[in-house]
Every structure is written in C-alpha cells, then in structure tokens.
PDB file of C-alpha atoms in Angstrom:
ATOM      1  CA  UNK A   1      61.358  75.429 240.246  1.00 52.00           C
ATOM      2  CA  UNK A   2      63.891  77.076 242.734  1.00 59.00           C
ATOM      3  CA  UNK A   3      61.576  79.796 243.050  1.00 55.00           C
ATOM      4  CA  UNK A   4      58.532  77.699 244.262  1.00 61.00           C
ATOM      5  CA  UNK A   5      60.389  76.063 247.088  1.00 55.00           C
ATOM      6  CA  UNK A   6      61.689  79.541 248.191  1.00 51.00           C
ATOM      7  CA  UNK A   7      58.458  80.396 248.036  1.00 52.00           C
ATOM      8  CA  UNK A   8      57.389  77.408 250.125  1.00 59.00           C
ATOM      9  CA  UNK A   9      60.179  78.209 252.421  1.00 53.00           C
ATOM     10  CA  UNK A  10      59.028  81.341 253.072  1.00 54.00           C
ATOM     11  CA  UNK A  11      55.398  80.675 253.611  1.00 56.00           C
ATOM     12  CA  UNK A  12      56.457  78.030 256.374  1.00 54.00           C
ATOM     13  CA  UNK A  13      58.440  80.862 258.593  1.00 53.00           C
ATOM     14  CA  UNK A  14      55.874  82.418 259.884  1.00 51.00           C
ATOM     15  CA  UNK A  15      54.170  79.076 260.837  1.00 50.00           C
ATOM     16  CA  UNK A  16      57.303  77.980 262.801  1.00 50.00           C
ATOM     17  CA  UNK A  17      57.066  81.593 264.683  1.00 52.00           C
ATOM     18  CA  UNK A  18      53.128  80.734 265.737  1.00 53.00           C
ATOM     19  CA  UNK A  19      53.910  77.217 266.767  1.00 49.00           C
ATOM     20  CA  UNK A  20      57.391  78.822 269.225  1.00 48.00           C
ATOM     21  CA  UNK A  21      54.674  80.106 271.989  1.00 51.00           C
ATOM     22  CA  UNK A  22      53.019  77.122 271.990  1.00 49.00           C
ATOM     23  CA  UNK A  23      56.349  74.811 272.782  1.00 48.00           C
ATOM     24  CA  UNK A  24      57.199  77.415 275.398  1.00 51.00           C
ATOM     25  CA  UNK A  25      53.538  76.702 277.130  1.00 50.00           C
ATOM     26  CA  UNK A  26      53.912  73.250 276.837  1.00 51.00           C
ATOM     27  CA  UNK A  27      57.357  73.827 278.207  1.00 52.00           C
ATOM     28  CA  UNK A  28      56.052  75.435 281.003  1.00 51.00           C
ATOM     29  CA  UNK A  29      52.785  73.105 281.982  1.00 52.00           C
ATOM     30  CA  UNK A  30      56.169  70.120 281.750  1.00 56.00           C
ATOM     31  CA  UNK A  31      58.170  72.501 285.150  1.00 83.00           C
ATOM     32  CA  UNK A  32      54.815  71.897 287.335  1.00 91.00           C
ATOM     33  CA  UNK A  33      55.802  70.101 289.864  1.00 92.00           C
ATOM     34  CA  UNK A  34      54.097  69.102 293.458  1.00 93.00           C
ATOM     35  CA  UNK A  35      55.091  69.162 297.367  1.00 93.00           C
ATOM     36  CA  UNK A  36      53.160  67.628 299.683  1.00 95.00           C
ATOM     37  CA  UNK A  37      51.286  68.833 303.451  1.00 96.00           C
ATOM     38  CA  UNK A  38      50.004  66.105 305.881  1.00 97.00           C
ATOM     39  CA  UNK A  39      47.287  66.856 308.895  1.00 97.00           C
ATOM     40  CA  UNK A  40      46.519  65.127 311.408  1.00 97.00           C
ATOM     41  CA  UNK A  41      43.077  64.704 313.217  1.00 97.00           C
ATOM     42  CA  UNK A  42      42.059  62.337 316.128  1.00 96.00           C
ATOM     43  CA  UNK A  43      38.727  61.025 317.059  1.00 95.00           C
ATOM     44  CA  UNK A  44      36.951  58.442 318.929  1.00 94.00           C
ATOM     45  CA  UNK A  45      34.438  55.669 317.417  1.00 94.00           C
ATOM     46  CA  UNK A  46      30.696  56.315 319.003  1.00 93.00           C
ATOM     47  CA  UNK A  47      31.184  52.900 321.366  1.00 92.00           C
ATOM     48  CA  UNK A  48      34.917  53.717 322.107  1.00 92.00           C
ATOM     49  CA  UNK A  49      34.997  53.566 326.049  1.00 91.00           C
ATOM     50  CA  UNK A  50      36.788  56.719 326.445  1.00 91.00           C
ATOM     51  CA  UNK A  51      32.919  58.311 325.079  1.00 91.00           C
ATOM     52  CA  UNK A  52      31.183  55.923 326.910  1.00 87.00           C
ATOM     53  CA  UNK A  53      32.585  56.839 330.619  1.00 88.00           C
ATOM     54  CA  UNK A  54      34.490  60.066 330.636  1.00 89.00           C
ATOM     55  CA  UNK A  55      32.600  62.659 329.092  1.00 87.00           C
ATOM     56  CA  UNK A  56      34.419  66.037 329.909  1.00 89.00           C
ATOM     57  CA  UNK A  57      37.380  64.414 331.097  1.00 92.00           C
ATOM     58  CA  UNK A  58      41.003  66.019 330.784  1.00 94.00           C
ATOM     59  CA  UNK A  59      43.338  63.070 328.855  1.00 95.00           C
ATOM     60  CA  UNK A  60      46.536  63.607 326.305  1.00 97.00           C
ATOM     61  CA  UNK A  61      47.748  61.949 323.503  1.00 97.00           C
ATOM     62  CA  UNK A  62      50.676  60.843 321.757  1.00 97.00           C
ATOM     63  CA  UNK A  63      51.520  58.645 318.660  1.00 96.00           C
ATOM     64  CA  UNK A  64      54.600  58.317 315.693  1.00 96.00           C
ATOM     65  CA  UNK A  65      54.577  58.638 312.424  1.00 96.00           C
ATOM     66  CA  UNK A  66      56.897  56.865 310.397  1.00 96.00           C
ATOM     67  CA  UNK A  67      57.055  59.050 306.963  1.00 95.00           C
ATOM     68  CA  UNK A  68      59.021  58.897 303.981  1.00 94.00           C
ATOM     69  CA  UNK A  69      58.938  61.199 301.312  1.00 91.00           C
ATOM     70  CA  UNK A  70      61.874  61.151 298.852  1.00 85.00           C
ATOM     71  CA  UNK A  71      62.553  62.997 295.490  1.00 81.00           C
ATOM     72  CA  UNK A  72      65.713  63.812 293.481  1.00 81.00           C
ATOM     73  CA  UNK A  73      65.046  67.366 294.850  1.00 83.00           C
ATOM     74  CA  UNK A  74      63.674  66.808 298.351  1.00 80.00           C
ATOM     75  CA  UNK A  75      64.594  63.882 300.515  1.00 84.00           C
ATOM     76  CA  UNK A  76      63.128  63.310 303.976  1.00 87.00           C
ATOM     77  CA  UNK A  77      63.110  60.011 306.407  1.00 92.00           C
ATOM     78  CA  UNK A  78      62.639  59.922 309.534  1.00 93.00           C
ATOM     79  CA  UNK A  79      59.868  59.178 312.674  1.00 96.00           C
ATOM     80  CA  UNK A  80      57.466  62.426 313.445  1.00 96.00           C
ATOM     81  CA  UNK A  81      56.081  62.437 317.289  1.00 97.00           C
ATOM     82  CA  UNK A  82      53.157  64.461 318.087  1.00 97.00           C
ATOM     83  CA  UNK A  83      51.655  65.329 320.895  1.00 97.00           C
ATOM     84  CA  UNK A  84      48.317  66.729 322.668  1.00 97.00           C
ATOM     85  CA  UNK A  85      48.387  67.502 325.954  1.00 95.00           C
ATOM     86  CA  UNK A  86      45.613  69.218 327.265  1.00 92.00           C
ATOM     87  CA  UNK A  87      42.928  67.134 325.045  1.00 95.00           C
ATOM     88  CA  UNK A  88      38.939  67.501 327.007  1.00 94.00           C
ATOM     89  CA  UNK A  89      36.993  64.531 325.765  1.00 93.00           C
ATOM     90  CA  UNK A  90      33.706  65.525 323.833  1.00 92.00           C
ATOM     91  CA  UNK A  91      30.067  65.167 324.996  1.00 86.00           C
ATOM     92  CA  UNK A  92      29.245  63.518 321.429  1.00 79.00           C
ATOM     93  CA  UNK A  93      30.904  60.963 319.023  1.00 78.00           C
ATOM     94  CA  UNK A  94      30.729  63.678 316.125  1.00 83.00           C
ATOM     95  CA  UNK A  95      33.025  66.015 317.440  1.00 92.00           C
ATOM     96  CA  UNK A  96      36.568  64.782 317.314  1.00 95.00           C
ATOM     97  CA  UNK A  97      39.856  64.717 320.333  1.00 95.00           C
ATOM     98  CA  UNK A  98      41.985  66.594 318.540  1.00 95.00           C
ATOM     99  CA  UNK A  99      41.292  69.130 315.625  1.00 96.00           C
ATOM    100  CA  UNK A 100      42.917  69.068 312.357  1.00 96.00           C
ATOM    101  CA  UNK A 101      46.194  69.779 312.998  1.00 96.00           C
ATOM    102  CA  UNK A 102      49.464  70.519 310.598  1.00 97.00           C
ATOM    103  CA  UNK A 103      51.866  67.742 310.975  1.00 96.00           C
ATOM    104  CA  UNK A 104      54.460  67.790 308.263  1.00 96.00           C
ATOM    105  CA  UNK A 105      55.197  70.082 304.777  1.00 94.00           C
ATOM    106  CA  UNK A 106      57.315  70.199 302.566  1.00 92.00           C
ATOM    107  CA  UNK A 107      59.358  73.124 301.857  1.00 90.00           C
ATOM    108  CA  UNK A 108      60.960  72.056 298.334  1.00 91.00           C
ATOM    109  CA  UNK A 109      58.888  72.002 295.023  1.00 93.00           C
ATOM    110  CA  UNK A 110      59.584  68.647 293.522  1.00 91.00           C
ATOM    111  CA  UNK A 111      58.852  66.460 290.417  1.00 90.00           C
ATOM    112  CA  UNK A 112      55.608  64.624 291.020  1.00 88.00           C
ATOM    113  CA  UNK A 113      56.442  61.070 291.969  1.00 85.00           C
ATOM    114  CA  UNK A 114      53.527  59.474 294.032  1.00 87.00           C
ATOM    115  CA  UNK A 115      52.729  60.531 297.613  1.00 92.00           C
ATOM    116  CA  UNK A 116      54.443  60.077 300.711  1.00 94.00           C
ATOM    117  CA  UNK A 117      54.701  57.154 302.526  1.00 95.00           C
ATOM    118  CA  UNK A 118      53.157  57.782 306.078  1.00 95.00           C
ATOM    119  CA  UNK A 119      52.460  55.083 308.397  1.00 95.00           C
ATOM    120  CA  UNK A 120      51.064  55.531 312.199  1.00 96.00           C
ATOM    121  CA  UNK A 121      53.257  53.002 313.660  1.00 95.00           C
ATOM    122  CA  UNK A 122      52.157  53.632 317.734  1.00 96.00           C
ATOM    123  CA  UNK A 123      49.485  55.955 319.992  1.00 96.00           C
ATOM    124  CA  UNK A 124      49.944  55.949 323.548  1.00 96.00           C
ATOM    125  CA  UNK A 125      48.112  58.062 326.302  1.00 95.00           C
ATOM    126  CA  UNK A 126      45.281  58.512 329.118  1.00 95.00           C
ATOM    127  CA  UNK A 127      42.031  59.935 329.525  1.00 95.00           C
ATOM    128  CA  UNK A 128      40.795  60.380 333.150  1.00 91.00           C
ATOM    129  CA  UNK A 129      42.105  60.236 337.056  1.00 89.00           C
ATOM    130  CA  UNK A 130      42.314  57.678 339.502  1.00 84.00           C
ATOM    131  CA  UNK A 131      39.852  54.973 339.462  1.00 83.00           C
ATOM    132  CA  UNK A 132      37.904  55.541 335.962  1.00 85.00           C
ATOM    133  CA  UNK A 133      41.642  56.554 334.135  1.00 92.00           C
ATOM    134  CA  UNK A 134      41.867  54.677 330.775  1.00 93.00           C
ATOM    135  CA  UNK A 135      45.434  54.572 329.818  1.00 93.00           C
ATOM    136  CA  UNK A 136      45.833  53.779 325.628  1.00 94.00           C
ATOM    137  CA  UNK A 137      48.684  51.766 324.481  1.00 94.00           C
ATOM    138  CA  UNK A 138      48.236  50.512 321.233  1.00 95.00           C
ATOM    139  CA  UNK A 139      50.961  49.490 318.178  1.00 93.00           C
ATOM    140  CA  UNK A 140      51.081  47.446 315.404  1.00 92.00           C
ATOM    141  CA  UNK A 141      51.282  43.987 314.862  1.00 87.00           C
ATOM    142  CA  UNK A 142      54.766  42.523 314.650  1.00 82.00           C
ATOM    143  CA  UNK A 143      55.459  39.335 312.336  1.00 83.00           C
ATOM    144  CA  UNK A 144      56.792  36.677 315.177  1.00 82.00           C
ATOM    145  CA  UNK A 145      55.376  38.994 318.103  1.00 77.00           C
ATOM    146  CA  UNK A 146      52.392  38.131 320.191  1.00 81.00           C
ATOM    147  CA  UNK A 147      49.168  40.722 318.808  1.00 78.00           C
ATOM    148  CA  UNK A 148      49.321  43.273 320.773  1.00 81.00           C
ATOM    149  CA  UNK A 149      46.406  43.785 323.384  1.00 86.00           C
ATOM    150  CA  UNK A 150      45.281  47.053 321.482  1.00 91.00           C
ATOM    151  CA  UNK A 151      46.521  46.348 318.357  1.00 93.00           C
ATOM    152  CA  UNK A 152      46.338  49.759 315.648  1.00 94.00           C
ATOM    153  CA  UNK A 153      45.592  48.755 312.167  1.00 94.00           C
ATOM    154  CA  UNK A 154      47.259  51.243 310.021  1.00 93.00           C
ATOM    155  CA  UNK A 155      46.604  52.484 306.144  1.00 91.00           C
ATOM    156  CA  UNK A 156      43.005  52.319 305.857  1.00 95.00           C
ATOM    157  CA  UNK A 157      42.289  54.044 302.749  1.00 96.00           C
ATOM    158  CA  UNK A 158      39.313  56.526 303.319  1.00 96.00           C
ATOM    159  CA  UNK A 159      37.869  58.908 300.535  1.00 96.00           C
ATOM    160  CA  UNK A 160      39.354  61.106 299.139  1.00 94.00           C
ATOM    161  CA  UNK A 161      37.686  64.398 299.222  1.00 94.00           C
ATOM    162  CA  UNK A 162      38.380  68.699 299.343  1.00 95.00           C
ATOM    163  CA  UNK A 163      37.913  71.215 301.846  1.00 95.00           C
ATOM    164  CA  UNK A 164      39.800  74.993 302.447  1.00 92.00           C
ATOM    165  CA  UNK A 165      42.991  73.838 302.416  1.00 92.00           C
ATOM    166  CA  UNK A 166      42.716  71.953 298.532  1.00 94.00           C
ATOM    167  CA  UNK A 167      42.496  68.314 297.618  1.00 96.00           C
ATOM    168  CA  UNK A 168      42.903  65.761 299.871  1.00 97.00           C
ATOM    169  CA  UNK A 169      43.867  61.570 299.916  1.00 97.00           C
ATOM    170  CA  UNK A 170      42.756  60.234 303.486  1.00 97.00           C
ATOM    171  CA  UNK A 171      44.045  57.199 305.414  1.00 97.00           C
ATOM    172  CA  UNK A 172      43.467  56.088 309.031  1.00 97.00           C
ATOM    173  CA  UNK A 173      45.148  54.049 312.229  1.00 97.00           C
ATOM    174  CA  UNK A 174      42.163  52.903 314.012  1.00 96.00           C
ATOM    175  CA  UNK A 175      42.949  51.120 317.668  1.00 96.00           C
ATOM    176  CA  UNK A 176      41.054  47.718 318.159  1.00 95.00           C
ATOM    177  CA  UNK A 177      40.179  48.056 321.868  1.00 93.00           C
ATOM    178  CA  UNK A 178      40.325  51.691 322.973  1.00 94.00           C
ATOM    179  CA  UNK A 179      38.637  52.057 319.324  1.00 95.00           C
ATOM    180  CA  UNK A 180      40.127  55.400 318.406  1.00 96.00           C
ATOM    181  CA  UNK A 181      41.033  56.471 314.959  1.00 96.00           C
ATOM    182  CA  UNK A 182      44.095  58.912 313.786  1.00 97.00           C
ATOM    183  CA  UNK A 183      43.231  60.106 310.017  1.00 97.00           C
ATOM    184  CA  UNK A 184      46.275  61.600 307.925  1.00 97.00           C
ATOM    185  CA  UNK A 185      44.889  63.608 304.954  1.00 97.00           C
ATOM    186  CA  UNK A 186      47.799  64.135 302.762  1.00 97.00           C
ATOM    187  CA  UNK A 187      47.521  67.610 300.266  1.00 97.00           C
ATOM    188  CA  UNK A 188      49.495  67.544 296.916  1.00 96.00           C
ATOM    189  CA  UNK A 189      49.805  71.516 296.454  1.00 94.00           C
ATOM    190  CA  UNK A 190      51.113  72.314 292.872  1.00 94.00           C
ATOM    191  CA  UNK A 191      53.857  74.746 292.430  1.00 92.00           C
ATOM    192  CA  UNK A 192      56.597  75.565 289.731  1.00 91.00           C
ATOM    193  CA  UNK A 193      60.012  74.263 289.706  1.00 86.00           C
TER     194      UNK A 193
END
C-alpha cells in the first residue's frame, strides 16, 4: 500500500514541474499593464464660416484641456493649453486646421484602470484681418450661466478606429456657431510593469 502512493507521489512530480512554466506565463501576461497618449487634431465643418469666407487666410488657435488621469502608480491633474499660431485656413472642408498633433503621454507604465478623463473645456482665436476677421470664443455651458453665444459641446463619442500610431478611442468638442470641431484620440499603448 505505502508503496503505491510513493509511487503516485512520484509520478505527480514531474507534472507539477510542466505546470511551473505555465504559472510563470500566466504570471507574466497578469504584469501587463497600459499608459496612455492623447492627440489632438482641429478641423472645420464644410458650412463653418471660417471655410466659407477666408480661404487662405492666416488665423491661430487656442483651447484647454481639462485631463485627469490617475493610477496608484501615475497620478496627473491638471489643465493642458495648446496653441497654434501660424494656422493657414484650407481651400477644402477635407483637409483639417491643425494636423494631428501630440498633446499629452504618459511616462509611467500603470495598471489598466479605464482611460483618462479629458474634457475640452474652452477654444478661443481668429482667422482673418480687419474687416472679414472672425474672432472664435466658444466654452461650455455653465449650470446657472446664460448659454454661451458659441457654446462647445464636449465628449462626443466618435469611432473608435487604428492608424500608425496603434489603437485609438475618439471624442470631439464641436463649437455651435463658428462650427469647428477639436477631436482627442486617446492611445492605450501596452507595456510591462
């Protein structure tokens, strides 16, 4: 009897030594974590006025970004203000103001825990001299404030979709009046921690 269950004993070591890689790969998939990289990219609806009446003309651009991205390893708060200067209004509606830009990155690998929270919260600027300048002032609606004249609708959820730099979630600020549109793609990059 003793013998058997040695024997049973033994024949079960070498099936504890197969199954020790395989904890150490799940062990590894489990230290996969994520940080995140948001672009930025402005452009201007086909009936926005800006298209309509100054084709070619030399304008700039300016907006915040309330973000808030917070892990036990990375923690980050704060407002983010952009600008473009030297923006030359397009002769079409397809091609946007301002290219795809880098806006914000993280530097710390973290646990995976949702995306950031990024809000465009105001966009300000002119396109334009003189007589046919358009000056842009638009922010978002306050509860117990008056709508703003050129009120920006924030977190419209667009597609997600890929392109060079990896997977992307998209969400836009679009202006009411002056009708342009800032789009945030946020890219989840995996890395180890």
């Amino acid at each position: 009897m003793r013998f058997r269950t040695l024997c049973r004993l033994l024949a079960l070591v070498p099936v504890g030594f197969g199954l020790a890689p395989l904890g150490q790969a799940l062990g590894a998939a489990a230290e996969l974590g994520v940080r995140h990289r948001i672009d930025v990219m402005v452009s201007a609806e086909p009936d926005a006025p800006v298209l309509s009446r100054l084709k070619g003309a030399k304008g700039e651009l300016s907006f915040t970004v309330r973000l808030s991205a917070n892990s036990k390893e990375s923690k980050f708060f704060g407002m983010l203000r952009p600008s473009f200067p030297d923006i030359v209004v397009p002769d079409g509606a397809g091609k946007p103001l301002v290219q795809q830009t880098k806006l914000w990155e993280e530097e710390v690998c973290h646990q995976r825990r949702g995306l950031p929270k990024v809000t465009v919260t105001q966009l300000g600027g002119h396109f334009g001299e003189r007589e046919g300048r358009i000056e842009i002032s638009a922010i978002v609606r306050h509860i117990g404030v008056l709508v703003p004249p050129d009120e920006l609708t924030p977190g419209i959820k667009l597609d997600q979709g890929s392109d060079g730099f990896g997977l992307f979630y998209a969400f836009r600020a679009q202006t009411r009046n002056s009708r342009l549109n800032v789009d945030l793609k946020i890219y989840p990059i995996d890395c180890f921690l």
